[in-house]
């Protein structure tokens, strides 16, 4: 079974540019989460989808971030325009919805550098 | 405000020794405490987890000790091996207010970089 995949693995952009990160969850996982780790800090929750619906976006830092999950499959996270403080590693995780297990399966992350 | 505090930031242990990583939390609504292990270039992977109704959980060389009254929990790695060298994250989560099984937002500690030297 394929794990969670993320694309790209690395992205270097200039301040003010736009970047779109993609996450493909494990097939059949209705829950999809985005997290971010800024250097030296903890991994922080950004938002949570159940299928195509945004269940919780309380962790989104501001309106420069837009997440979508059309069709309830893959998800994209767009940053527009990017700022220096957006640099970090963006993780996507997925899990089953109807389960007693709390386990979330993480992708390898996208390292975003804004210069 | 950091809800889960983790220490130490880095740890060097000799092969065969015991690695101990500590975490403390503030939110008494947390009811599930996982530890994640991350190798370079990979995402975090669930290692072991505990609920607050037990004080200890052991899986192989990995043990979680949990102290509900002190709001602390720790990871012990017995007989540490060079292959255990990784970054370890403690985390916590609680059942959300909205309905839905298996819908849990993780709150992480800052991570501990463990190096096990031969």
mmCIF file with all atom_site columns, C-alpha atoms in Angstrom:
data_model
loop_
_atom_site.group_PDB
_atom_site.id
_atom_site.type_symbol
_atom_site.label_atom_id
_atom_site.label_alt_id
_atom_site.label_comp_id
_atom_site.label_asym_id
_atom_site.label_entity_id
_atom_site.label_seq_id
_atom_site.pdbx_PDB_ins_code
_atom_site.Cartn_x
_atom_site.Cartn_y
_atom_site.Cartn_z
_atom_site.occupancy
_atom_site.B_iso_or_equiv
_atom_site.pdbx_formal_charge
_atom_site.auth_seq_id
_atom_site.auth_comp_id
_atom_site.auth_asym_id
_atom_site.auth_atom_id
_atom_site.pdbx_PDB_model_num
ATOM 1   C CA . UNK A 1 1   ? 0.000   0.000  0.000  1.00 0.00 ? 1   UNK A CA 1
ATOM 2   C CA . UNK A 1 2   ? 1.402   3.379  -0.978 1.00 0.00 ? 2   UNK A CA 1
ATOM 3   C CA . UNK A 1 3   ? 1.948   5.850  1.821  1.00 0.00 ? 3   UNK A CA 1
ATOM 4   C CA . UNK A 1 4   ? 1.185   9.545  1.942  1.00 0.00 ? 4   UNK A CA 1
ATOM 5   C CA . UNK A 1 5   ? 3.043   11.360 -0.809 1.00 0.00 ? 5   UNK A CA 1
ATOM 6   C CA . UNK A 1 6   ? 3.853   15.038 -1.067 1.00 0.00 ? 6   UNK A CA 1
ATOM 7   C CA . UNK A 1 7   ? 5.081   17.147 -3.933 1.00 0.00 ? 7   UNK A CA 1
ATOM 8   C CA . UNK A 1 8   ? 7.437   18.874 -4.305 1.00 0.00 ? 8   UNK A CA 1
ATOM 9   C CA . UNK A 1 9   ? 9.964   17.691 -1.764 1.00 0.00 ? 9   UNK A CA 1
ATOM 10  C CA . UNK A 1 10  ? 11.687  21.068 -1.810 1.00 0.00 ? 10  UNK A CA 1
ATOM 11  C CA . UNK A 1 11  ? 10.667  24.492 -3.045 1.00 0.00 ? 11  UNK A CA 1
ATOM 12  C CA . UNK A 1 12  ? 12.668  27.706 -3.023 1.00 0.00 ? 12  UNK A CA 1
ATOM 13  C CA . UNK A 1 13  ? 10.752  30.842 -3.952 1.00 0.00 ? 13  UNK A CA 1
ATOM 14  C CA . UNK A 1 14  ? 11.159  34.556 -3.552 1.00 0.00 ? 14  UNK A CA 1
ATOM 15  C CA . UNK A 1 15  ? 9.090   36.671 -1.229 1.00 0.00 ? 15  UNK A CA 1
ATOM 16  C CA . UNK A 1 16  ? 5.879   37.671 -2.928 1.00 0.00 ? 16  UNK A CA 1
ATOM 17  C CA . UNK A 1 17  ? 5.689   34.644 -5.191 1.00 0.00 ? 17  UNK A CA 1
ATOM 18  C CA . UNK A 1 18  ? 3.082   31.912 -5.084 1.00 0.00 ? 18  UNK A CA 1
ATOM 19  C CA . UNK A 1 19  ? 3.671   28.267 -4.243 1.00 0.00 ? 19  UNK A CA 1
ATOM 20  C CA . UNK A 1 20  ? 1.312   25.306 -4.308 1.00 0.00 ? 20  UNK A CA 1
ATOM 21  C CA . UNK A 1 21  ? 2.019   22.190 -2.293 1.00 0.00 ? 21  UNK A CA 1
ATOM 22  C CA . UNK A 1 22  ? 0.295   18.902 -3.037 1.00 0.00 ? 22  UNK A CA 1
ATOM 23  C CA . UNK A 1 23  ? -0.572  15.967 -0.812 1.00 0.00 ? 23  UNK A CA 1
ATOM 24  C CA . UNK A 1 24  ? -1.874  12.571 -1.877 1.00 0.00 ? 24  UNK A CA 1
ATOM 25  C CA . UNK A 1 25  ? -3.239  10.704 1.146  1.00 0.00 ? 25  UNK A CA 1
ATOM 26  C CA . UNK A 1 26  ? -3.446  6.969  1.576  1.00 0.00 ? 26  UNK A CA 1
ATOM 27  C CA . UNK A 1 27  ? -6.282  5.607  -0.522 1.00 0.00 ? 27  UNK A CA 1
ATOM 28  C CA . UNK A 1 28  ? -9.486  5.378  1.476  1.00 0.00 ? 28  UNK A CA 1
ATOM 29  C CA . UNK A 1 29  ? -8.416  7.828  4.169  1.00 0.00 ? 29  UNK A CA 1
ATOM 30  C CA . UNK A 1 30  ? -11.106 10.450 4.567  1.00 0.00 ? 30  UNK A CA 1
ATOM 31  C CA . UNK A 1 31  ? -9.183  12.491 7.139  1.00 0.00 ? 31  UNK A CA 1
ATOM 32  C CA . UNK A 1 32  ? -6.448  14.710 5.766  1.00 0.00 ? 32  UNK A CA 1
ATOM 33  C CA . UNK A 1 33  ? -4.386  17.057 7.920  1.00 0.00 ? 33  UNK A CA 1
ATOM 34  C CA . UNK A 1 34  ? -1.823  19.730 7.134  1.00 0.00 ? 34  UNK A CA 1
ATOM 35  C CA . UNK A 1 35  ? 0.885   20.580 9.650  1.00 0.00 ? 35  UNK A CA 1
ATOM 36  C CA . UNK A 1 36  ? 3.908   22.871 9.520  1.00 0.00 ? 36  UNK A CA 1
ATOM 37  C CA . UNK A 1 37  ? 7.225   22.870 11.326 1.00 0.00 ? 37  UNK A CA 1
ATOM 38  C CA . UNK A 1 38  ? 9.143   26.114 11.382 1.00 0.00 ? 38  UNK A CA 1
ATOM 39  C CA . UNK A 1 39  ? 12.842  25.615 12.154 1.00 0.00 ? 39  UNK A CA 1
ATOM 40  C CA . UNK A 1 40  ? 13.453  25.005 15.832 1.00 0.00 ? 40  UNK A CA 1
ATOM 41  C CA . UNK A 1 41  ? 9.774   24.976 16.654 1.00 0.00 ? 41  UNK A CA 1
ATOM 42  C CA . UNK A 1 42  ? 7.174   22.310 17.165 1.00 0.00 ? 42  UNK A CA 1
ATOM 43  C CA . UNK A 1 43  ? 5.092   20.769 14.408 1.00 0.00 ? 43  UNK A CA 1
ATOM 44  C CA . UNK A 1 44  ? 1.898   22.826 14.339 1.00 0.00 ? 44  UNK A CA 1
ATOM 45  C CA . UNK A 1 45  ? -1.541  21.921 13.075 1.00 0.00 ? 45  UNK A CA 1
ATOM 46  C CA . UNK A 1 46  ? -2.842  23.974 10.175 1.00 0.00 ? 46  UNK A CA 1
ATOM 47  C CA . UNK A 1 47  ? -6.116  22.395 9.113  1.00 0.00 ? 47  UNK A CA 1
ATOM 48  C CA . UNK A 1 48  ? -8.164  19.249 8.793  1.00 0.00 ? 48  UNK A CA 1
ATOM 49  C CA . UNK A 1 49  ? -10.330 17.942 5.965  1.00 0.00 ? 49  UNK A CA 1
ATOM 50  C CA . UNK A 1 50  ? -12.928 15.231 6.188  1.00 0.00 ? 50  UNK A CA 1
ATOM 51  C CA . UNK A 1 51  ? -13.326 14.176 2.584  1.00 0.00 ? 51  UNK A CA 1
ATOM 52  C CA . UNK A 1 52  ? -13.679 17.461 0.700  1.00 0.00 ? 52  UNK A CA 1
ATOM 53  C CA . UNK A 1 53  ? -14.962 19.490 3.652  1.00 0.00 ? 53  UNK A CA 1
ATOM 54  C CA . UNK A 1 54  ? -12.807 21.692 5.845  1.00 0.00 ? 54  UNK A CA 1
ATOM 55  C CA . UNK A 1 55  ? -13.530 20.418 9.351  1.00 0.00 ? 55  UNK A CA 1
ATOM 56  C CA . UNK A 1 56  ? -11.142 22.629 11.259 1.00 0.00 ? 56  UNK A CA 1
ATOM 57  C CA . UNK A 1 57  ? -8.927  25.403 9.889  1.00 0.00 ? 57  UNK A CA 1
ATOM 58  C CA . UNK A 1 58  ? -8.154  27.047 13.201 1.00 0.00 ? 58  UNK A CA 1
ATOM 59  C CA . UNK A 1 59  ? -4.412  26.663 12.688 1.00 0.00 ? 59  UNK A CA 1
ATOM 60  C CA . UNK A 1 60  ? -4.178  28.506 9.379  1.00 0.00 ? 60  UNK A CA 1
ATOM 61  C CA . UNK A 1 61  ? -1.936  31.512 10.055 1.00 0.00 ? 61  UNK A CA 1
ATOM 62  C CA . UNK A 1 62  ? -3.654  34.020 7.772  1.00 0.00 ? 62  UNK A CA 1
ATOM 63  C CA . UNK A 1 63  ? -5.605  34.447 4.557  1.00 0.00 ? 63  UNK A CA 1
ATOM 64  C CA . UNK A 1 64  ? -2.496  34.072 2.427  1.00 0.00 ? 64  UNK A CA 1
ATOM 65  C CA . UNK A 1 65  ? -2.938  30.318 2.884  1.00 0.00 ? 65  UNK A CA 1
ATOM 66  C CA . UNK A 1 66  ? -5.602  28.483 0.913  1.00 0.00 ? 66  UNK A CA 1
ATOM 67  C CA . UNK A 1 67  ? -6.210  24.757 1.177  1.00 0.00 ? 67  UNK A CA 1
ATOM 68  C CA . UNK A 1 68  ? -8.427  22.714 -1.067 1.00 0.00 ? 68  UNK A CA 1
ATOM 69  C CA . UNK A 1 69  ? -9.379  19.081 -1.387 1.00 0.00 ? 69  UNK A CA 1
ATOM 70  C CA . UNK A 1 70  ? -11.501 18.753 -4.465 1.00 0.00 ? 70  UNK A CA 1
ATOM 71  C CA . UNK A 1 71  ? -13.272 15.415 -4.785 1.00 0.00 ? 71  UNK A CA 1
ATOM 72  C CA . UNK A 1 72  ? -12.030 14.303 -1.400 1.00 0.00 ? 72  UNK A CA 1
ATOM 73  C CA . UNK A 1 73  ? -8.819  12.834 -2.755 1.00 0.00 ? 73  UNK A CA 1
ATOM 74  C CA . UNK A 1 74  ? -5.619  14.843 -3.000 1.00 0.00 ? 74  UNK A CA 1
ATOM 75  C CA . UNK A 1 75  ? -5.206  18.210 -1.348 1.00 0.00 ? 75  UNK A CA 1
ATOM 76  C CA . UNK A 1 76  ? -3.345  21.379 -2.248 1.00 0.00 ? 76  UNK A CA 1
ATOM 77  C CA . UNK A 1 77  ? -2.056  24.123 -0.021 1.00 0.00 ? 77  UNK A CA 1
ATOM 78  C CA . UNK A 1 78  ? -1.391  27.414 -1.756 1.00 0.00 ? 78  UNK A CA 1
ATOM 79  C CA . UNK A 1 79  ? 0.602   30.251 -0.242 1.00 0.00 ? 79  UNK A CA 1
ATOM 80  C CA . UNK A 1 80  ? 0.027   33.574 -1.986 1.00 0.00 ? 80  UNK A CA 1
ATOM 81  C CA . UNK A 1 81  ? 1.951   35.810 -1.641 1.00 0.00 ? 81  UNK A CA 1
ATOM 82  C CA . UNK A 1 82  ? 4.694   34.020 0.269  1.00 0.00 ? 82  UNK A CA 1
ATOM 83  C CA . UNK A 1 83  ? 6.481   35.780 3.125  1.00 0.00 ? 83  UNK A CA 1
ATOM 84  C CA . UNK A 1 84  ? 9.817   34.981 4.768  1.00 0.00 ? 84  UNK A CA 1
ATOM 85  C CA . UNK A 1 85  ? 8.106   33.582 7.874  1.00 0.00 ? 85  UNK A CA 1
ATOM 86  C CA . UNK A 1 86  ? 6.322   30.972 5.759  1.00 0.00 ? 86  UNK A CA 1
ATOM 87  C CA . UNK A 1 87  ? 9.570   29.024 5.442  1.00 0.00 ? 87  UNK A CA 1
ATOM 88  C CA . UNK A 1 88  ? 9.448   25.608 7.045  1.00 0.00 ? 88  UNK A CA 1
ATOM 89  C CA . UNK A 1 89  ? 8.531   22.000 6.428  1.00 0.00 ? 89  UNK A CA 1
ATOM 90  C CA . UNK A 1 90  ? 4.904   21.344 5.541  1.00 0.00 ? 90  UNK A CA 1
ATOM 91  C CA . UNK A 1 91  ? 3.614   17.911 6.439  1.00 0.00 ? 91  UNK A CA 1
ATOM 92  C CA . UNK A 1 92  ? 0.479   16.219 5.302  1.00 0.00 ? 92  UNK A CA 1
ATOM 93  C CA . UNK A 1 93  ? -1.063  13.345 7.229  1.00 0.00 ? 93  UNK A CA 1
ATOM 94  C CA . UNK A 1 94  ? -4.044  11.122 6.647  1.00 0.00 ? 94  UNK A CA 1
ATOM 95  C CA . UNK A 1 95  ? -6.121  8.703  8.663  1.00 0.00 ? 95  UNK A CA 1
ATOM 96  C CA . UNK A 1 96  ? -9.247  6.658  8.435  1.00 0.00 ? 96  UNK A CA 1
ATOM 97  C CA . UNK A 1 97  ? -12.437 8.320  9.566  1.00 0.00 ? 97  UNK A CA 1
ATOM 98  C CA . UNK A 1 98  ? -14.449 5.479  11.044 1.00 0.00 ? 98  UNK A CA 1
ATOM 99  C CA . UNK A 1 99  ? -11.855 3.919  13.288 1.00 0.00 ? 99  UNK A CA 1
ATOM 100 C CA . UNK A 1 100 ? -10.936 3.733  16.933 1.00 0.00 ? 100 UNK A CA 1
ATOM 101 C CA . UNK A 1 101 ? -7.289  4.203  16.042 1.00 0.00 ? 101 UNK A CA 1
ATOM 102 C CA . UNK A 1 102 ? -5.831  7.658  16.426 1.00 0.00 ? 102 UNK A CA 1
ATOM 103 C CA . UNK A 1 103 ? -2.916  6.914  14.124 1.00 0.00 ? 103 UNK A CA 1
ATOM 104 C CA . UNK A 1 104 ? -2.132  9.522  11.528 1.00 0.00 ? 104 UNK A CA 1
ATOM 105 C CA . UNK A 1 105 ? 0.187   8.596  8.672  1.00 0.00 ? 105 UNK A CA 1
ATOM 106 C CA . UNK A 1 106 ? 2.557   11.365 7.680  1.00 0.00 ? 106 UNK A CA 1
ATOM 107 C CA . UNK A 1 107 ? 4.088   12.175 4.339  1.00 0.00 ? 107 UNK A CA 1
ATOM 108 C CA . UNK A 1 108 ? 7.786   13.059 3.983  1.00 0.00 ? 108 UNK A CA 1
ATOM 109 C CA . UNK A 1 109 ? 7.008   16.765 3.951  1.00 0.00 ? 109 UNK A CA 1
ATOM 110 C CA . UNK A 1 110 ? 7.711   19.660 1.612  1.00 0.00 ? 110 UNK A CA 1
ATOM 111 C CA . UNK A 1 111 ? 10.549  21.931 2.651  1.00 0.00 ? 111 UNK A CA 1
ATOM 112 C CA . UNK A 1 112 ? 9.636   25.487 1.659  1.00 0.00 ? 112 UNK A CA 1
ATOM 113 C CA . UNK A 1 113 ? 12.257  28.199 1.650  1.00 0.00 ? 113 UNK A CA 1
ATOM 114 C CA . UNK A 1 114 ? 11.171  31.780 1.020  1.00 0.00 ? 114 UNK A CA 1
ATOM 115 C CA . UNK A 1 115 ? 14.057  34.150 0.223  1.00 0.00 ? 115 UNK A CA 1
ATOM 116 C CA . UNK B 2 1   ? 1.674   29.327 24.441 1.00 0.00 ? 1   UNK B CA 1
ATOM 117 C CA . UNK B 2 2   ? 3.286   25.958 24.034 1.00 0.00 ? 2   UNK B CA 1
ATOM 118 C CA . UNK B 2 3   ? 0.907   23.259 25.189 1.00 0.00 ? 3   UNK B CA 1
ATOM 119 C CA . UNK B 2 4   ? 3.363   20.365 25.169 1.00 0.00 ? 4   UNK B CA 1
ATOM 120 C CA . UNK B 2 5   ? 6.887   20.973 26.459 1.00 0.00 ? 5   UNK B CA 1
ATOM 121 C CA . UNK B 2 6   ? 9.565   18.474 25.527 1.00 0.00 ? 6   UNK B CA 1
ATOM 122 C CA . UNK B 2 7   ? 13.099  17.993 26.834 1.00 0.00 ? 7   UNK B CA 1
ATOM 123 C CA . UNK B 2 8   ? 15.916  17.601 26.194 1.00 0.00 ? 8   UNK B CA 1
ATOM 124 C CA . UNK B 2 9   ? 16.342  19.204 22.788 1.00 0.00 ? 9   UNK B CA 1
ATOM 125 C CA . UNK B 2 10  ? 19.158  16.790 21.977 1.00 0.00 ? 10  UNK B CA 1
ATOM 126 C CA . UNK B 2 11  ? 20.457  13.632 23.555 1.00 0.00 ? 11  UNK B CA 1
ATOM 127 C CA . UNK B 2 12  ? 23.577  11.544 23.042 1.00 0.00 ? 12  UNK B CA 1
ATOM 128 C CA . UNK B 2 13  ? 23.533  8.007  24.397 1.00 0.00 ? 13  UNK B CA 1
ATOM 129 C CA . UNK B 2 14  ? 25.993  5.170  24.092 1.00 0.00 ? 14  UNK B CA 1
ATOM 130 C CA . UNK B 2 15  ? 24.913  1.940  22.466 1.00 0.00 ? 15  UNK B CA 1
ATOM 131 C CA . UNK B 2 16  ? 23.205  -0.252 25.030 1.00 0.00 ? 16  UNK B CA 1
ATOM 132 C CA . UNK B 2 17  ? 22.269  2.663  27.259 1.00 0.00 ? 17  UNK B CA 1
ATOM 133 C CA . UNK B 2 18  ? 18.858  4.016  28.199 1.00 0.00 ? 18  UNK B CA 1
ATOM 134 C CA . UNK B 2 19  ? 17.466  7.052  26.394 1.00 0.00 ? 19  UNK B CA 1
ATOM 135 C CA . UNK B 2 20  ? 14.902  9.107  28.293 1.00 0.00 ? 20  UNK B CA 1
ATOM 136 C CA . UNK B 2 21  ? 12.830  11.923 26.805 1.00 0.00 ? 21  UNK B CA 1
ATOM 137 C CA . UNK B 2 22  ? 10.368  13.885 28.882 1.00 0.00 ? 22  UNK B CA 1
ATOM 138 C CA . UNK B 2 23  ? 7.217   15.797 28.062 1.00 0.00 ? 23  UNK B CA 1
ATOM 139 C CA . UNK B 2 24  ? 4.794   17.891 30.059 1.00 0.00 ? 24  UNK B CA 1
ATOM 140 C CA . UNK B 2 25  ? 1.379   19.113 29.019 1.00 0.00 ? 25  UNK B CA 1
ATOM 141 C CA . UNK B 2 26  ? -1.056  21.741 30.223 1.00 0.00 ? 26  UNK B CA 1
ATOM 142 C CA . UNK B 2 27  ? -4.394  20.901 28.668 1.00 0.00 ? 27  UNK B CA 1
ATOM 143 C CA . UNK B 2 28  ? -6.245  18.461 30.936 1.00 0.00 ? 28  UNK B CA 1
ATOM 144 C CA . UNK B 2 29  ? -8.597  17.629 28.056 1.00 0.00 ? 29  UNK B CA 1
ATOM 145 C CA . UNK B 2 30  ? -5.827  15.698 26.306 1.00 0.00 ? 30  UNK B CA 1
ATOM 146 C CA . UNK B 2 31  ? -6.668  12.011 26.362 1.00 0.00 ? 31  UNK B CA 1
ATOM 147 C CA . UNK B 2 32  ? -4.201  10.358 24.000 1.00 0.00 ? 32  UNK B CA 1
ATOM 148 C CA . UNK B 2 33  ? -0.427  10.694 24.072 1.00 0.00 ? 33  UNK B CA 1
ATOM 149 C CA . UNK B 2 34  ? 1.562   9.327  21.124 1.00 0.00 ? 34  UNK B CA 1
ATOM 150 C CA . UNK B 2 35  ? 5.269   9.392  20.427 1.00 0.00 ? 35  UNK B CA 1
ATOM 151 C CA . UNK B 2 36  ? 6.438   9.843  16.871 1.00 0.00 ? 36  UNK B CA 1
ATOM 152 C CA . UNK B 2 37  ? 9.838   8.890  15.436 1.00 0.00 ? 37  UNK B CA 1
ATOM 153 C CA . UNK B 2 38  ? 11.261  10.747 12.459 1.00 0.00 ? 38  UNK B CA 1
ATOM 154 C CA . UNK B 2 39  ? 14.267  9.791  10.369 1.00 0.00 ? 39  UNK B CA 1
ATOM 155 C CA . UNK B 2 40  ? 15.935  12.329 8.051  1.00 0.00 ? 40  UNK B CA 1
ATOM 156 C CA . UNK B 2 41  ? 13.983  12.830 4.843  1.00 0.00 ? 41  UNK B CA 1
ATOM 157 C CA . UNK B 2 42  ? 10.965  10.989 6.179  1.00 0.00 ? 42  UNK B CA 1
ATOM 158 C CA . UNK B 2 43  ? 7.782   12.060 7.880  1.00 0.00 ? 43  UNK B CA 1
ATOM 159 C CA . UNK B 2 44  ? 7.030   11.334 11.539 1.00 0.00 ? 44  UNK B CA 1
ATOM 160 C CA . UNK B 2 45  ? 5.843   7.783  12.174 1.00 0.00 ? 45  UNK B CA 1
ATOM 161 C CA . UNK B 2 46  ? 3.863   6.575  15.167 1.00 0.00 ? 46  UNK B CA 1
ATOM 162 C CA . UNK B 2 47  ? 6.122   4.699  17.572 1.00 0.00 ? 47  UNK B CA 1
ATOM 163 C CA . UNK B 2 48  ? 4.015   4.046  20.658 1.00 0.00 ? 48  UNK B CA 1
ATOM 164 C CA . UNK B 2 49  ? 1.052   5.690  22.363 1.00 0.00 ? 49  UNK B CA 1
ATOM 165 C CA . UNK B 2 50  ? -0.712  5.709  25.720 1.00 0.00 ? 50  UNK B CA 1
ATOM 166 C CA . UNK B 2 51  ? -4.042  6.766  27.188 1.00 0.00 ? 51  UNK B CA 1
ATOM 167 C CA . UNK B 2 52  ? -4.225  8.414  30.628 1.00 0.00 ? 52  UNK B CA 1
ATOM 168 C CA . UNK B 2 53  ? -6.012  5.482  32.260 1.00 0.00 ? 53  UNK B CA 1
ATOM 169 C CA . UNK B 2 54  ? -2.742  3.528  32.452 1.00 0.00 ? 54  UNK B CA 1
ATOM 170 C CA . UNK B 2 55  ? 0.588   4.555  33.956 1.00 0.00 ? 55  UNK B CA 1
ATOM 171 C CA . UNK B 2 56  ? 2.871   2.595  31.681 1.00 0.00 ? 56  UNK B CA 1
ATOM 172 C CA . UNK B 2 57  ? 2.914   0.975  28.268 1.00 0.00 ? 57  UNK B CA 1
ATOM 173 C CA . UNK B 2 58  ? 5.705   -1.151 26.901 1.00 0.00 ? 58  UNK B CA 1
ATOM 174 C CA . UNK B 2 59  ? 6.353   -2.287 23.361 1.00 0.00 ? 59  UNK B CA 1
ATOM 175 C CA . UNK B 2 60  ? 9.646   -4.067 22.910 1.00 0.00 ? 60  UNK B CA 1
ATOM 176 C CA . UNK B 2 61  ? 12.462  -1.748 23.940 1.00 0.00 ? 61  UNK B CA 1
ATOM 177 C CA . UNK B 2 62  ? 10.157  1.286  24.073 1.00 0.00 ? 62  UNK B CA 1
ATOM 178 C CA . UNK B 2 63  ? 8.208   2.245  27.198 1.00 0.00 ? 63  UNK B CA 1
ATOM 179 C CA . UNK B 2 64  ? 5.959   5.203  27.935 1.00 0.00 ? 64  UNK B CA 1
ATOM 180 C CA . UNK B 2 65  ? 5.588   6.243  31.555 1.00 0.00 ? 65  UNK B CA 1
ATOM 181 C CA . UNK B 2 66  ? 2.599   8.459  32.312 1.00 0.00 ? 66  UNK B CA 1
ATOM 182 C CA . UNK B 2 67  ? 1.915   10.579 35.409 1.00 0.00 ? 67  UNK B CA 1
ATOM 183 C CA . UNK B 2 68  ? -1.558  12.060 35.153 1.00 0.00 ? 68  UNK B CA 1
ATOM 184 C CA . UNK B 2 69  ? -1.396  14.118 38.367 1.00 0.00 ? 69  UNK B CA 1
ATOM 185 C CA . UNK B 2 70  ? 1.873   15.741 37.304 1.00 0.00 ? 70  UNK B CA 1
ATOM 186 C CA . UNK B 2 71  ? 0.716   16.043 33.683 1.00 0.00 ? 71  UNK B CA 1
ATOM 187 C CA . UNK B 2 72  ? 3.943   14.476 32.498 1.00 0.00 ? 72  UNK B CA 1
ATOM 188 C CA . UNK B 2 73  ? 4.879   11.548 30.319 1.00 0.00 ? 73  UNK B CA 1
ATOM 189 C CA . UNK B 2 74  ? 8.178   10.158 29.140 1.00 0.00 ? 74  UNK B CA 1
ATOM 190 C CA . UNK B 2 75  ? 9.658   7.798  26.586 1.00 0.00 ? 75  UNK B CA 1
ATOM 191 C CA . UNK B 2 76  ? 12.286  5.292  27.651 1.00 0.00 ? 76  UNK B CA 1
ATOM 192 C CA . UNK B 2 77  ? 14.340  3.465  25.055 1.00 0.00 ? 77  UNK B CA 1
ATOM 193 C CA . UNK B 2 78  ? 16.108  0.495  26.591 1.00 0.00 ? 78  UNK B CA 1
ATOM 194 C CA . UNK B 2 79  ? 19.274  -0.983 25.077 1.00 0.00 ? 79  UNK B CA 1
ATOM 195 C CA . UNK B 2 80  ? 19.528  1.971  22.690 1.00 0.00 ? 80  UNK B CA 1
ATOM 196 C CA . UNK B 2 81  ? 20.913  1.128  19.259 1.00 0.00 ? 81  UNK B CA 1
ATOM 197 C CA . UNK B 2 82  ? 22.526  3.285  16.548 1.00 0.00 ? 82  UNK B CA 1
ATOM 198 C CA . UNK B 2 83  ? 19.441  2.574  14.421 1.00 0.00 ? 83  UNK B CA 1
ATOM 199 C CA . UNK B 2 84  ? 17.360  4.420  17.024 1.00 0.00 ? 84  UNK B CA 1
ATOM 200 C CA . UNK B 2 85  ? 19.125  7.655  16.098 1.00 0.00 ? 85  UNK B CA 1
ATOM 201 C CA . UNK B 2 86  ? 16.296  9.919  14.981 1.00 0.00 ? 86  UNK B CA 1
ATOM 202 C CA . UNK B 2 87  ? 14.173  12.843 16.100 1.00 0.00 ? 87  UNK B CA 1
ATOM 203 C CA . UNK B 2 88  ? 11.453  11.944 18.576 1.00 0.00 ? 88  UNK B CA 1
ATOM 204 C CA . UNK B 2 89  ? 8.305   13.975 19.069 1.00 0.00 ? 89  UNK B CA 1
ATOM 205 C CA . UNK B 2 90  ? 5.844   13.646 21.887 1.00 0.00 ? 90  UNK B CA 1
ATOM 206 C CA . UNK B 2 91  ? 2.307   14.699 21.110 1.00 0.00 ? 91  UNK B CA 1
ATOM 207 C CA . UNK B 2 92  ? -1.128  14.904 22.622 1.00 0.00 ? 92  UNK B CA 1
ATOM 208 C CA . UNK B 2 93  ? -4.643  15.063 21.340 1.00 0.00 ? 93  UNK B CA 1
ATOM 209 C CA . UNK B 2 94  ? -8.219  15.071 22.526 1.00 0.00 ? 94  UNK B CA 1
ATOM 210 C CA . UNK B 2 95  ? -11.585 14.281 21.151 1.00 0.00 ? 95  UNK B CA 1
ATOM 211 C CA . UNK B 2 96  ? -12.818 17.300 19.183 1.00 0.00 ? 96  UNK B CA 1
ATOM 212 C CA . UNK B 2 97  ? -16.092 19.033 19.914 1.00 0.00 ? 97  UNK B CA 1
ATOM 213 C CA . UNK B 2 98  ? -17.485 18.074 16.515 1.00 0.00 ? 98  UNK B CA 1
ATOM 214 C CA . UNK B 2 99  ? -18.563 14.503 15.922 1.00 0.00 ? 99  UNK B CA 1
ATOM 215 C CA . UNK B 2 100 ? -16.487 12.067 13.955 1.00 0.00 ? 100 UNK B CA 1
ATOM 216 C CA . UNK B 2 101 ? -14.494 9.036  14.880 1.00 0.00 ? 101 UNK B CA 1
ATOM 217 C CA . UNK B 2 102 ? -10.778 9.243  14.278 1.00 0.00 ? 102 UNK B CA 1
ATOM 218 C CA . UNK B 2 103 ? -10.640 12.999 13.787 1.00 0.00 ? 103 UNK B CA 1
ATOM 219 C CA . UNK B 2 104 ? -7.843  14.158 16.044 1.00 0.00 ? 104 UNK B CA 1
ATOM 220 C CA . UNK B 2 105 ? -5.598  17.214 15.786 1.00 0.00 ? 105 UNK B CA 1
ATOM 221 C CA . UNK B 2 106 ? -2.127  16.519 17.192 1.00 0.00 ? 106 UNK B CA 1
ATOM 222 C CA . UNK B 2 107 ? -0.309  18.993 19.444 1.00 0.00 ? 107 UNK B CA 1
ATOM 223 C CA . UNK B 2 108 ? 3.421   18.304 19.295 1.00 0.00 ? 108 UNK B CA 1
ATOM 224 C CA . UNK B 2 109 ? 6.437   18.996 21.452 1.00 0.00 ? 109 UNK B CA 1
ATOM 225 C CA . UNK B 2 110 ? 9.490   20.599 19.826 1.00 0.00 ? 110 UNK B CA 1
ATOM 226 C CA . UNK B 2 111 ? 11.284  17.314 19.307 1.00 0.00 ? 111 UNK B CA 1
ATOM 227 C CA . UNK B 2 112 ? 14.414  15.609 20.648 1.00 0.00 ? 112 UNK B CA 1
ATOM 228 C CA . UNK B 2 113 ? 17.285  14.678 18.384 1.00 0.00 ? 113 UNK B CA 1
ATOM 229 C CA . UNK B 2 114 ? 18.671  11.384 19.666 1.00 0.00 ? 114 UNK B CA 1
ATOM 230 C CA . UNK B 2 115 ? 22.102  10.181 18.660 1.00 0.00 ? 115 UNK B CA 1
ATOM 231 C CA . UNK B 2 116 ? 23.174  6.704  19.738 1.00 0.00 ? 116 UNK B CA 1
ATOM 232 C CA . UNK B 2 117 ? 26.911  6.261  19.413 1.00 0.00 ? 117 UNK B CA 1
ATOM 233 C CA . UNK B 2 118 ? 28.557  2.849  19.010 1.00 0.00 ? 118 UNK B CA 1
#
